[in-house]
Coordinates of C-alpha atoms and ligand atoms in Angstrom, one line a residue:
X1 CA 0.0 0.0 0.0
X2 CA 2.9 2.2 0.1
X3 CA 2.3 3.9 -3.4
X4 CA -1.1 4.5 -3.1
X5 CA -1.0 8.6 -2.5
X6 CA 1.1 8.6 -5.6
X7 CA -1.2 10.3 -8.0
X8 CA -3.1 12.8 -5.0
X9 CA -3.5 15.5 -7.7
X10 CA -2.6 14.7 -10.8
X11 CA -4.5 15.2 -13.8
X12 CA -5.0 11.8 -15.6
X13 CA -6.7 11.6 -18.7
X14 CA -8.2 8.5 -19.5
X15 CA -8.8 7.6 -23.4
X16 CA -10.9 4.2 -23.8
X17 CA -11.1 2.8 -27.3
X18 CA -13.0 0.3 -28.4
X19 CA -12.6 -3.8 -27.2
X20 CA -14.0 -5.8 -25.1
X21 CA -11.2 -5.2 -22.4
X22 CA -12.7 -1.6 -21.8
X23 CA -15.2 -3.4 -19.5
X24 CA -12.3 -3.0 -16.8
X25 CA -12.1 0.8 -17.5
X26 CA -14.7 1.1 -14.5
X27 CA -12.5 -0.7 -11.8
X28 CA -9.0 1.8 -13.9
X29 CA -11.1 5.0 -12.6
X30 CA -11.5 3.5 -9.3
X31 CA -8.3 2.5 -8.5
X32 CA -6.9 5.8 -10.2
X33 CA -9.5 8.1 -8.1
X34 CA -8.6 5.7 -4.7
X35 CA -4.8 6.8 -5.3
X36 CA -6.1 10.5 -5.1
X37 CA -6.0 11.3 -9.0
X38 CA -8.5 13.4 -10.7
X39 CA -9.5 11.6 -13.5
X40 CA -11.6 12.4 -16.6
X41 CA -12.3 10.1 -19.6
X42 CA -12.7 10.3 -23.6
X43 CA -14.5 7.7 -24.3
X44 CA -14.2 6.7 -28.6
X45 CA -17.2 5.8 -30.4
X46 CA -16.7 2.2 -30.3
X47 CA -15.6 2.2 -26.8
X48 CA -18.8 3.4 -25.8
X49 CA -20.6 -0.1 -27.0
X50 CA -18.4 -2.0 -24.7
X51 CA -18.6 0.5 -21.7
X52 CA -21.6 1.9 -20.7
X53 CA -21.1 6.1 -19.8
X54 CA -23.6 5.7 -17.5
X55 CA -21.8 2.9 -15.3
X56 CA -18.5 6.1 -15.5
X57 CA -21.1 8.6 -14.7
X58 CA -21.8 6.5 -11.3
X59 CA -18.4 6.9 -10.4
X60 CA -18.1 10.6 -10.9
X61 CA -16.5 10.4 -14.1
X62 CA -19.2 11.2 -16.7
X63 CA -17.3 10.5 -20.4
X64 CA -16.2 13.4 -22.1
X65 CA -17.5 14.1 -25.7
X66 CA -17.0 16.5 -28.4
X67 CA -18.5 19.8 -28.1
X68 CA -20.1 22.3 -31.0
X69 CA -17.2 25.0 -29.7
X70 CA -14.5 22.8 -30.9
X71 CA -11.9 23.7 -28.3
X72 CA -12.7 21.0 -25.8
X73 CA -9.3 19.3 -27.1
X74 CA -7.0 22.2 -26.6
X75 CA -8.4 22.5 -23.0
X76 CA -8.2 19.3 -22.1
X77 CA -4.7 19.0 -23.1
X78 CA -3.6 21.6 -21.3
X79 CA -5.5 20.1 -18.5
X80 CA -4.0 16.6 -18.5
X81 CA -0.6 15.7 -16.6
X82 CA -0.7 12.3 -18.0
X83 CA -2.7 10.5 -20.4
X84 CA -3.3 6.9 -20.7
X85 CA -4.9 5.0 -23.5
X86 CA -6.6 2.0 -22.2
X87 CA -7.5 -0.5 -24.3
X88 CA -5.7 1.1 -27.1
X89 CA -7.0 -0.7 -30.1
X90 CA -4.7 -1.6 -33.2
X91 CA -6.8 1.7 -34.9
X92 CA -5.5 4.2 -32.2
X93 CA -2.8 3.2 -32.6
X94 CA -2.2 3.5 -36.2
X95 CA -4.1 6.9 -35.9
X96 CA -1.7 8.0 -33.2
X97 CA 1.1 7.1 -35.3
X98 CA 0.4 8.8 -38.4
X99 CA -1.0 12.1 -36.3
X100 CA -4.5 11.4 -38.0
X101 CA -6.5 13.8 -35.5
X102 CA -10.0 13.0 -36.2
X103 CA -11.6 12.8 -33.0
X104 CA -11.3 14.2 -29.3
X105 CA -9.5 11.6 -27.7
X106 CA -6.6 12.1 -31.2
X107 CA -6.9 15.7 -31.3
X108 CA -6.2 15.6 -27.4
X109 CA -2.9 13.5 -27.8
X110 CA -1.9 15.2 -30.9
X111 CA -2.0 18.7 -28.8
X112 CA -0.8 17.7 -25.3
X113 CA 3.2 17.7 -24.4
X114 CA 1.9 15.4 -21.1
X115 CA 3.2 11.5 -21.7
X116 CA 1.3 9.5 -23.1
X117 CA 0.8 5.5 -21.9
X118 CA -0.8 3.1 -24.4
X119 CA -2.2 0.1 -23.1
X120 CA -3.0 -2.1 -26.7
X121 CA -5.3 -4.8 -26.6
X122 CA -6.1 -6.6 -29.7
X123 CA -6.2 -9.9 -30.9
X124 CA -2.5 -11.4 -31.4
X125 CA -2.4 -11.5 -35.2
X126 CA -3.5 -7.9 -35.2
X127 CA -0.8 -7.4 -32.6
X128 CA 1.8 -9.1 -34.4
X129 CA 0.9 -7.7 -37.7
X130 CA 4.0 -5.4 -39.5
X131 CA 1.6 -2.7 -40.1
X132 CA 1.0 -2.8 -35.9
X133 CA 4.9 -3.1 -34.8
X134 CA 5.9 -0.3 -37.1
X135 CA 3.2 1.6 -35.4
X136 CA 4.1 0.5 -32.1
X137 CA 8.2 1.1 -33.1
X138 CA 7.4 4.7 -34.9
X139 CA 5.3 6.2 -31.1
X140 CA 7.9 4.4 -29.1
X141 CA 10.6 6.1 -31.0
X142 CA 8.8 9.5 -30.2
X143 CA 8.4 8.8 -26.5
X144 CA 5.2 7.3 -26.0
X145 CA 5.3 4.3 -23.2
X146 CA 3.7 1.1 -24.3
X147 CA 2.2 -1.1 -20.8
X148 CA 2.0 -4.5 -22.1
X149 CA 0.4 -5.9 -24.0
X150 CA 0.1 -9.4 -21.8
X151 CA 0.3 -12.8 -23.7
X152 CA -2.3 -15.5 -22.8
X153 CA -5.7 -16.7 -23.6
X154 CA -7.9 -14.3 -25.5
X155 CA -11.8 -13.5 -25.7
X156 CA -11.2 -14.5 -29.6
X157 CA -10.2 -18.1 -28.5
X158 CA -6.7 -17.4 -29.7
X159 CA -3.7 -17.6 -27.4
X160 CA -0.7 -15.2 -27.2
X161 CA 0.3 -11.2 -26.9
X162 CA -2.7 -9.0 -27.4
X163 CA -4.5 -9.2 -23.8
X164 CA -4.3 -5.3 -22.4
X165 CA -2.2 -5.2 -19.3
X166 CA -4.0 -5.8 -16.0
X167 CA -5.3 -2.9 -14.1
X168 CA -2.4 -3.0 -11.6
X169 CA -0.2 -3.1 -14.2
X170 CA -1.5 0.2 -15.7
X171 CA -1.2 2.0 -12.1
X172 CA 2.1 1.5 -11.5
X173 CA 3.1 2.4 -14.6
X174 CA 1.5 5.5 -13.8
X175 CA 2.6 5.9 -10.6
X176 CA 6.0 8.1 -10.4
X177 CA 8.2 5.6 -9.2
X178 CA 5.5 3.5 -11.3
X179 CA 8.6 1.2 -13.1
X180 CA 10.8 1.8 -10.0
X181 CA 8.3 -0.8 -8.5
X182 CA 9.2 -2.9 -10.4
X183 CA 12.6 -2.0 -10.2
X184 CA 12.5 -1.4 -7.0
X185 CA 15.2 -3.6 -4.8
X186 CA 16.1 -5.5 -8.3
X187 CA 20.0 -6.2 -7.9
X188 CA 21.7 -5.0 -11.0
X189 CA 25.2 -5.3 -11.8
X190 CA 26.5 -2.6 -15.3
X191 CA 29.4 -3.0 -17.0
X192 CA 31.0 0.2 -18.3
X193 CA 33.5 2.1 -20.0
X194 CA 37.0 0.6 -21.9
X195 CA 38.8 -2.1 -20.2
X196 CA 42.9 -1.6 -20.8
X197 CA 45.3 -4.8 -21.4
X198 CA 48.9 -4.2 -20.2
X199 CA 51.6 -5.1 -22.5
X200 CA 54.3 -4.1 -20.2
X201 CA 54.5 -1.7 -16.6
X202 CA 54.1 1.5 -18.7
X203 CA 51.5 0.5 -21.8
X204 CA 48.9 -1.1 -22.6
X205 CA 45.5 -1.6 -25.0
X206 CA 42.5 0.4 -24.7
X207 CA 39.5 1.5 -26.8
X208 CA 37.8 4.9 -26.9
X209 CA 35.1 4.1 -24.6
X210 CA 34.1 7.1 -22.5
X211 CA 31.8 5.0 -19.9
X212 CA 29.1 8.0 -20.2
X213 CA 26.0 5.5 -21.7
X214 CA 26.9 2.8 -18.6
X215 CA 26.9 5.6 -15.9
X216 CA 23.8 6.9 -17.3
X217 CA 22.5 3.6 -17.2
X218 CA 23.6 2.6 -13.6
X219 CA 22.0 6.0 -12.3
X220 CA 18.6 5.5 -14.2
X221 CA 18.3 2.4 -12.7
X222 CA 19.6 3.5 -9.0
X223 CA 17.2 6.4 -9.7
X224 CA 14.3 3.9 -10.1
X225 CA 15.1 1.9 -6.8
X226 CA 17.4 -0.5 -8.2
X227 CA 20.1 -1.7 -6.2
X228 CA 23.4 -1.1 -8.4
X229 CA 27.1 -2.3 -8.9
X230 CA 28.3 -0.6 -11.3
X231 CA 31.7 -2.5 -12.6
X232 CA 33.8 -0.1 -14.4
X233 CA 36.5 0.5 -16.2
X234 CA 39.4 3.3 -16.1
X235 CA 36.6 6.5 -17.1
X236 CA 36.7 10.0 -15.3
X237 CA 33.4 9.9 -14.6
X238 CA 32.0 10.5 -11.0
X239 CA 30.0 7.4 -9.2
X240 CA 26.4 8.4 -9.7
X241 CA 24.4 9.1 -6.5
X242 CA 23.6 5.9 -4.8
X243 CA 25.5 3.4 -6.8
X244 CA 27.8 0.8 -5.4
X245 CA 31.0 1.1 -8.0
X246 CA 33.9 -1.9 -8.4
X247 CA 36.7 -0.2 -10.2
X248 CA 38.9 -2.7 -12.5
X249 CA 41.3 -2.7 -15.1
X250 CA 41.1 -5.2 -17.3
X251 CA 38.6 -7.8 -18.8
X252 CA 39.7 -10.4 -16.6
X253 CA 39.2 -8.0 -13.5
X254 CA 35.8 -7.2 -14.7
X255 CA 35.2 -10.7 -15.4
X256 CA 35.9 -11.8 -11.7
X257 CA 34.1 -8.8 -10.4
X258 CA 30.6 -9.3 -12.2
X259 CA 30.5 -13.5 -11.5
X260 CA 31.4 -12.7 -7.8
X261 CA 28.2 -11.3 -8.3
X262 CA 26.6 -14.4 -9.8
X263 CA 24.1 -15.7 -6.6
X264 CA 22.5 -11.8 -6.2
X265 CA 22.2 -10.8 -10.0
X266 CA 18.7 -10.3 -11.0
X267 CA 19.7 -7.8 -14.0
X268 CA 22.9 -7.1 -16.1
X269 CA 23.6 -4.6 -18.4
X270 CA 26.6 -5.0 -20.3
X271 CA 27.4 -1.5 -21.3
X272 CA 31.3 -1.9 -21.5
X273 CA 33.7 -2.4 -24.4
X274 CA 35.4 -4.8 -23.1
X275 CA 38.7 -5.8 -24.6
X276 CA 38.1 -9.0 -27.4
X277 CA 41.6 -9.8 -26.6
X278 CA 44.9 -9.2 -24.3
X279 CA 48.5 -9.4 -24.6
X280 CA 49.5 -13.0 -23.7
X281 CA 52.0 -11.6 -21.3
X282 CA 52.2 -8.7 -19.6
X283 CA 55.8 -7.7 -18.7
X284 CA 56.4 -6.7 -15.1
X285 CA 58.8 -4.0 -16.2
X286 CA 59.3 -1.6 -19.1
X287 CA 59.7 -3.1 -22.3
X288 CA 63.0 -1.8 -24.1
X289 CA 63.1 -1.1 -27.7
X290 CA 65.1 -3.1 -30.1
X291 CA 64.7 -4.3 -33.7
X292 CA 62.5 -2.8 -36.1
X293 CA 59.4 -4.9 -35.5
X294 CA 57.5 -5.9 -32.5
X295 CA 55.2 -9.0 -32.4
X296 CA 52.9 -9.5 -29.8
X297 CA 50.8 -12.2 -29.7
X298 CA 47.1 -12.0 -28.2
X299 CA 44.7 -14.3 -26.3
X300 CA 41.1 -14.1 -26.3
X301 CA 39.4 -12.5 -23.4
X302 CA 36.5 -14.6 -21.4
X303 CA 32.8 -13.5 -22.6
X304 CA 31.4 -11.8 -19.8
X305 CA 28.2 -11.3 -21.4
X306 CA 27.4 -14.4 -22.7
X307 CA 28.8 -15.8 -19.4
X308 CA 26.5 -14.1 -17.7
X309 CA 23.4 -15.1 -20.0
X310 CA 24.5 -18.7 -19.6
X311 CA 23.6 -19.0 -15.6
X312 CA 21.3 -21.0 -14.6
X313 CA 19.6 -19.0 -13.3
X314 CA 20.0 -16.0 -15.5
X315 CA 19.5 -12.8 -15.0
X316 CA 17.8 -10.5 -17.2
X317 CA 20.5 -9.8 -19.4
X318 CA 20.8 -7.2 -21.8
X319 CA 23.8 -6.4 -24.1
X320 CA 25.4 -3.4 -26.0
X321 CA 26.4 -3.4 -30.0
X322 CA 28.2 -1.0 -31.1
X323 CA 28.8 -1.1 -35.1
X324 CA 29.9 0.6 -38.3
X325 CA 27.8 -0.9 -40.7
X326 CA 24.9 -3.9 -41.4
X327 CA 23.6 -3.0 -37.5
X328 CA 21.0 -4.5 -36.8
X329 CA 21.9 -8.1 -38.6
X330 CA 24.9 -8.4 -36.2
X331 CA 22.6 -6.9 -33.1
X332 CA 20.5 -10.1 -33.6
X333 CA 23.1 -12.3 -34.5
X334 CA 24.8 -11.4 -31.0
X335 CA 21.0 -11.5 -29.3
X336 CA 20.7 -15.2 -30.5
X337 CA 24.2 -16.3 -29.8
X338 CA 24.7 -15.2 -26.3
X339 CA 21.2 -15.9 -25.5
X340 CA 20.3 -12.5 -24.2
X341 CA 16.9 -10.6 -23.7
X342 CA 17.6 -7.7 -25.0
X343 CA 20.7 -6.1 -26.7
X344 CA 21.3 -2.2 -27.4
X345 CA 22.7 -1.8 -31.0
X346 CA 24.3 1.6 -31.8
X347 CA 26.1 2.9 -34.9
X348 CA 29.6 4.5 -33.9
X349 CA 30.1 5.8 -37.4
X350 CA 27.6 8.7 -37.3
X351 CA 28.4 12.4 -36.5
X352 CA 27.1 13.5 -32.5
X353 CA 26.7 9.7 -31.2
X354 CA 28.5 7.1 -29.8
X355 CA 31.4 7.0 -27.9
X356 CA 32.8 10.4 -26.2
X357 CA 29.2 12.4 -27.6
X358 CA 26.7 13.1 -24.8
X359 CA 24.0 11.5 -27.6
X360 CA 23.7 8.5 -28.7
X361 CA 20.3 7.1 -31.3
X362 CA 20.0 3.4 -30.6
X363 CA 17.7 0.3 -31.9
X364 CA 16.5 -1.8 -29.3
X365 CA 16.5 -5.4 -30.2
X366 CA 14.8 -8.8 -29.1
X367 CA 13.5 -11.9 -30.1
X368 CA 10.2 -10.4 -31.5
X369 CA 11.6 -7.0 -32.9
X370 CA 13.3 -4.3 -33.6
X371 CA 12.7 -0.9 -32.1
X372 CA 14.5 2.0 -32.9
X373 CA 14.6 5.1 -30.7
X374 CA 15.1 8.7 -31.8
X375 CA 18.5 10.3 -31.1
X376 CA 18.3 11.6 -27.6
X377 CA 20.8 12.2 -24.9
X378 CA 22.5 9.4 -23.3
X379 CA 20.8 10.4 -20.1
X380 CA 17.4 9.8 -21.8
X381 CA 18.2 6.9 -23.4
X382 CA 19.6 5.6 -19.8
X383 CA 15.8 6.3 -18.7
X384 CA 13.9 5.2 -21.3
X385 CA 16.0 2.0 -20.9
X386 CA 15.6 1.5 -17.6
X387 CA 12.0 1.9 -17.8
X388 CA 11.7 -0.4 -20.7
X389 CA 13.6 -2.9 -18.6
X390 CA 11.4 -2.4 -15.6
X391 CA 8.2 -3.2 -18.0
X392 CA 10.0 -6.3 -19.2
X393 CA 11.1 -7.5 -15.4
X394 CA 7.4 -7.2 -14.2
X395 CA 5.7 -9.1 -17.3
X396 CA 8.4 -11.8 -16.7
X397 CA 7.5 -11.7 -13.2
X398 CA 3.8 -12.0 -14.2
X399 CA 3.9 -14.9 -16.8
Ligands
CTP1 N1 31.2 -8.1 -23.9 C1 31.6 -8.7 -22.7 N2 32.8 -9.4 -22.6 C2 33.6 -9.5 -23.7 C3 33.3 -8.8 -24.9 C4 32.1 -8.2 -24.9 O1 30.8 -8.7 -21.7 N3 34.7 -10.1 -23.5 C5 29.9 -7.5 -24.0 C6 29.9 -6.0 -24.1 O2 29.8 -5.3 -22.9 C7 28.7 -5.7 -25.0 C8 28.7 -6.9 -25.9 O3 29.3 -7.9 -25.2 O4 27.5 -5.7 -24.2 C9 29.4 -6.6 -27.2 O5 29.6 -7.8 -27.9 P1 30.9 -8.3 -28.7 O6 30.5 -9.5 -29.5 O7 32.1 -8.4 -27.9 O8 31.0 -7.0 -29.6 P2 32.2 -6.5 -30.4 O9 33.5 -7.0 -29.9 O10 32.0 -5.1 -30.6 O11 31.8 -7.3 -31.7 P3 32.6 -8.1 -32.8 O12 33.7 -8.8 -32.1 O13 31.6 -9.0 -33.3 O14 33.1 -7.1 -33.7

């Protein structure tokens, strides 16, 4: 019951589209007015044949409709701190996404700057269809949070993901710390920044790794209750507030640092480069020059990653790519061959992201998609990633 004052004040706009999970819109308001929020409802002109006004009326919540003056929209956007579709049909969704604005609840969302929360439920062809994932890709990529769908049974007959997200689901997601519940107390272990491979006392191998996405990452998830060690390589960075940090050197260090972690690990983010390979020997003093050439011969560093997927059991584990060219084929080649949940694919070859640059434009990747984000700041990304992993954590935590 902690959470429950969460929303006391906030203005949440509830739009209800048409499908037979609108019949738990009733028990949404509820729960929504319980936690103190003041809610007010669009219903859309379908909706309204699954949910009867009059039951919202009863509540205090008489449905919104379009007025002769036209402006209802524009007030009610300002109006509205948050706004949450629910059930978002595979039509509001494709309306959404192309800004089609031909009613009140799409001339509300089209004119508000509040965030918006979609909760789809449709059948799971309609769900699954290419037309519906590039929808759902092109409003994620603009910043608008998707709460489920759930898989199961479905009113069709047909099993699998289409089934809106239950109402508790939907409240937390709303709630401020709403995916910080389900991060909440999750131990998570980061990976960041280069790793550097003596050759001798005085040099050694590094990369250009500045460590900035895996702080970013580490703080976004402390931020969202998260307990976090962040294992990290030489960066200048400052440890961000409330995060546990392991400095180490080299791959092997971080290796030994993130599976002494292996019994408390419910999450890992590899966000490090980690060295492929190290110098075979490392010579305790300074090497001295002599002859024109100088062979050294490398050994291949352990996987840390795919070690890490490979417990039993594993934690969530999601994984970085960072690539120059054909990104998204060796994302998913790297998903499926060290058995992750969710890998990070950036291009390093663009101007303004990657490495040292405060921005970064990624593609999420799993094994039902691909999801690319627009270029944002790598403290955004961090977020959005965080909360994207605390929606994944609590619908494995469901199923
Ligand atoms: N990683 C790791 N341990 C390693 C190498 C990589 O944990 N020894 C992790 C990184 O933190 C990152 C992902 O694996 O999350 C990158 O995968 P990898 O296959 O090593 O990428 P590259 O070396 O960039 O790819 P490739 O060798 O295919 O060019």
């Amino acid at each position: 019951m902690e959470n429950t004052r969460q929303l006391a004040g906030r203005h949440v706009l509830l739009g209800v589209t048409g499908g037979i999970a609108a019949y738990k819109v009733p028990e949404l308001v509820r729960r929504l007015r319980e936690r103190g929020a003041d809610v007010r409802v669009v219903l859309s002109h379908s909706a309204s044949q699954f949910v009867a006004p009059g039951a919202l009326a009863a509540l205090g919540t008489p449905p919104l409709v379009e007025t002769a003056e036209g402006m209802l929209h524009i007030d009610l956007a300002r109006w509205a701190d948050v706004i949450v579709i629910a059930p978002a049909t595979a039509h509001v969704l494709a309306r959404l996404a192309h800004g089609l604005a031909d009613d009140l609840l799409t001339t509300t969302c089209l004119a508000s700057t509040a965030p918006i929360y979609l909760a789809p439920a449709m059948n799971q062809a309609m769900w699954q269809n290419a037309a519906t994932q590039d929808n759902r890709a092109a409003l994620s990529a603009r910043g608008l949070a998707f709460i489920g769908p759930a898989e199961g049974a479905q009113a069709c007959g047909d099993t699998g993901p289409g089934r809106m997200a239950e109402v508790a689901e939907i409240l937390a997601a709303l709630e401020d710390r709403s995916h910080g519940t389900a991060l909440q107390g999750v131990r998570a272990v980061v990976t960041a920044g280069p790793t550097y491979e003596p050759l001798d006392a005085a040099r050694g191998v590094t990369n250009r790794s500045s460590g900035k996405m895996g702080y970013a990452i580490a703080a976004a998830l402390a931020e969202q209750g998260a307990s976090v060690t962040l294992v990290s390589g030489p960066t200048s960075l400052a440890t961000p507030h409330g995060v546990r940090k392991v400095p180490v050197l080299t791959a092997l260090d971080m290796h030994s640092a993130v599976l002494a972690q292996r019994d408390h690990m419910q999450l890992f983010v590899g966000a490090a480069a980690v060295a492929d390979y190290r110098p075979q020997t490392a010579l305790p003093a300074k090497l001295k020059k002599s002859g024109d050439t100088l062979t050294v011969t490398f050994v291949r560093n352990p996987d840390i990653l795919a070690e890490v997927a490979a417990l039993a059991p594993a934690p969530f584990t999601v994984g970085f790519a960072a690539e120059t060219h054909d990104l998204e084929a060796y994302a998913r080649e790297k998903l499926m061959r060290k058995g992750l949940d969710l890998i990070v694919a950036n291009p390093i070859d663009e101007p303004g992201t990657g490495f040292a640059s405060d921005h970064n434009r990624v593609t999420l990747i799993d094994r039902d998609g691909t999801y690319p984000w627009a270029s944002a700041p790598k403290t955004e990304i961090a977020r959005r990633l965080a909360l994207e992993i605390g929606q994944r954590l609590a619908r494995r935590s469901h199923a």
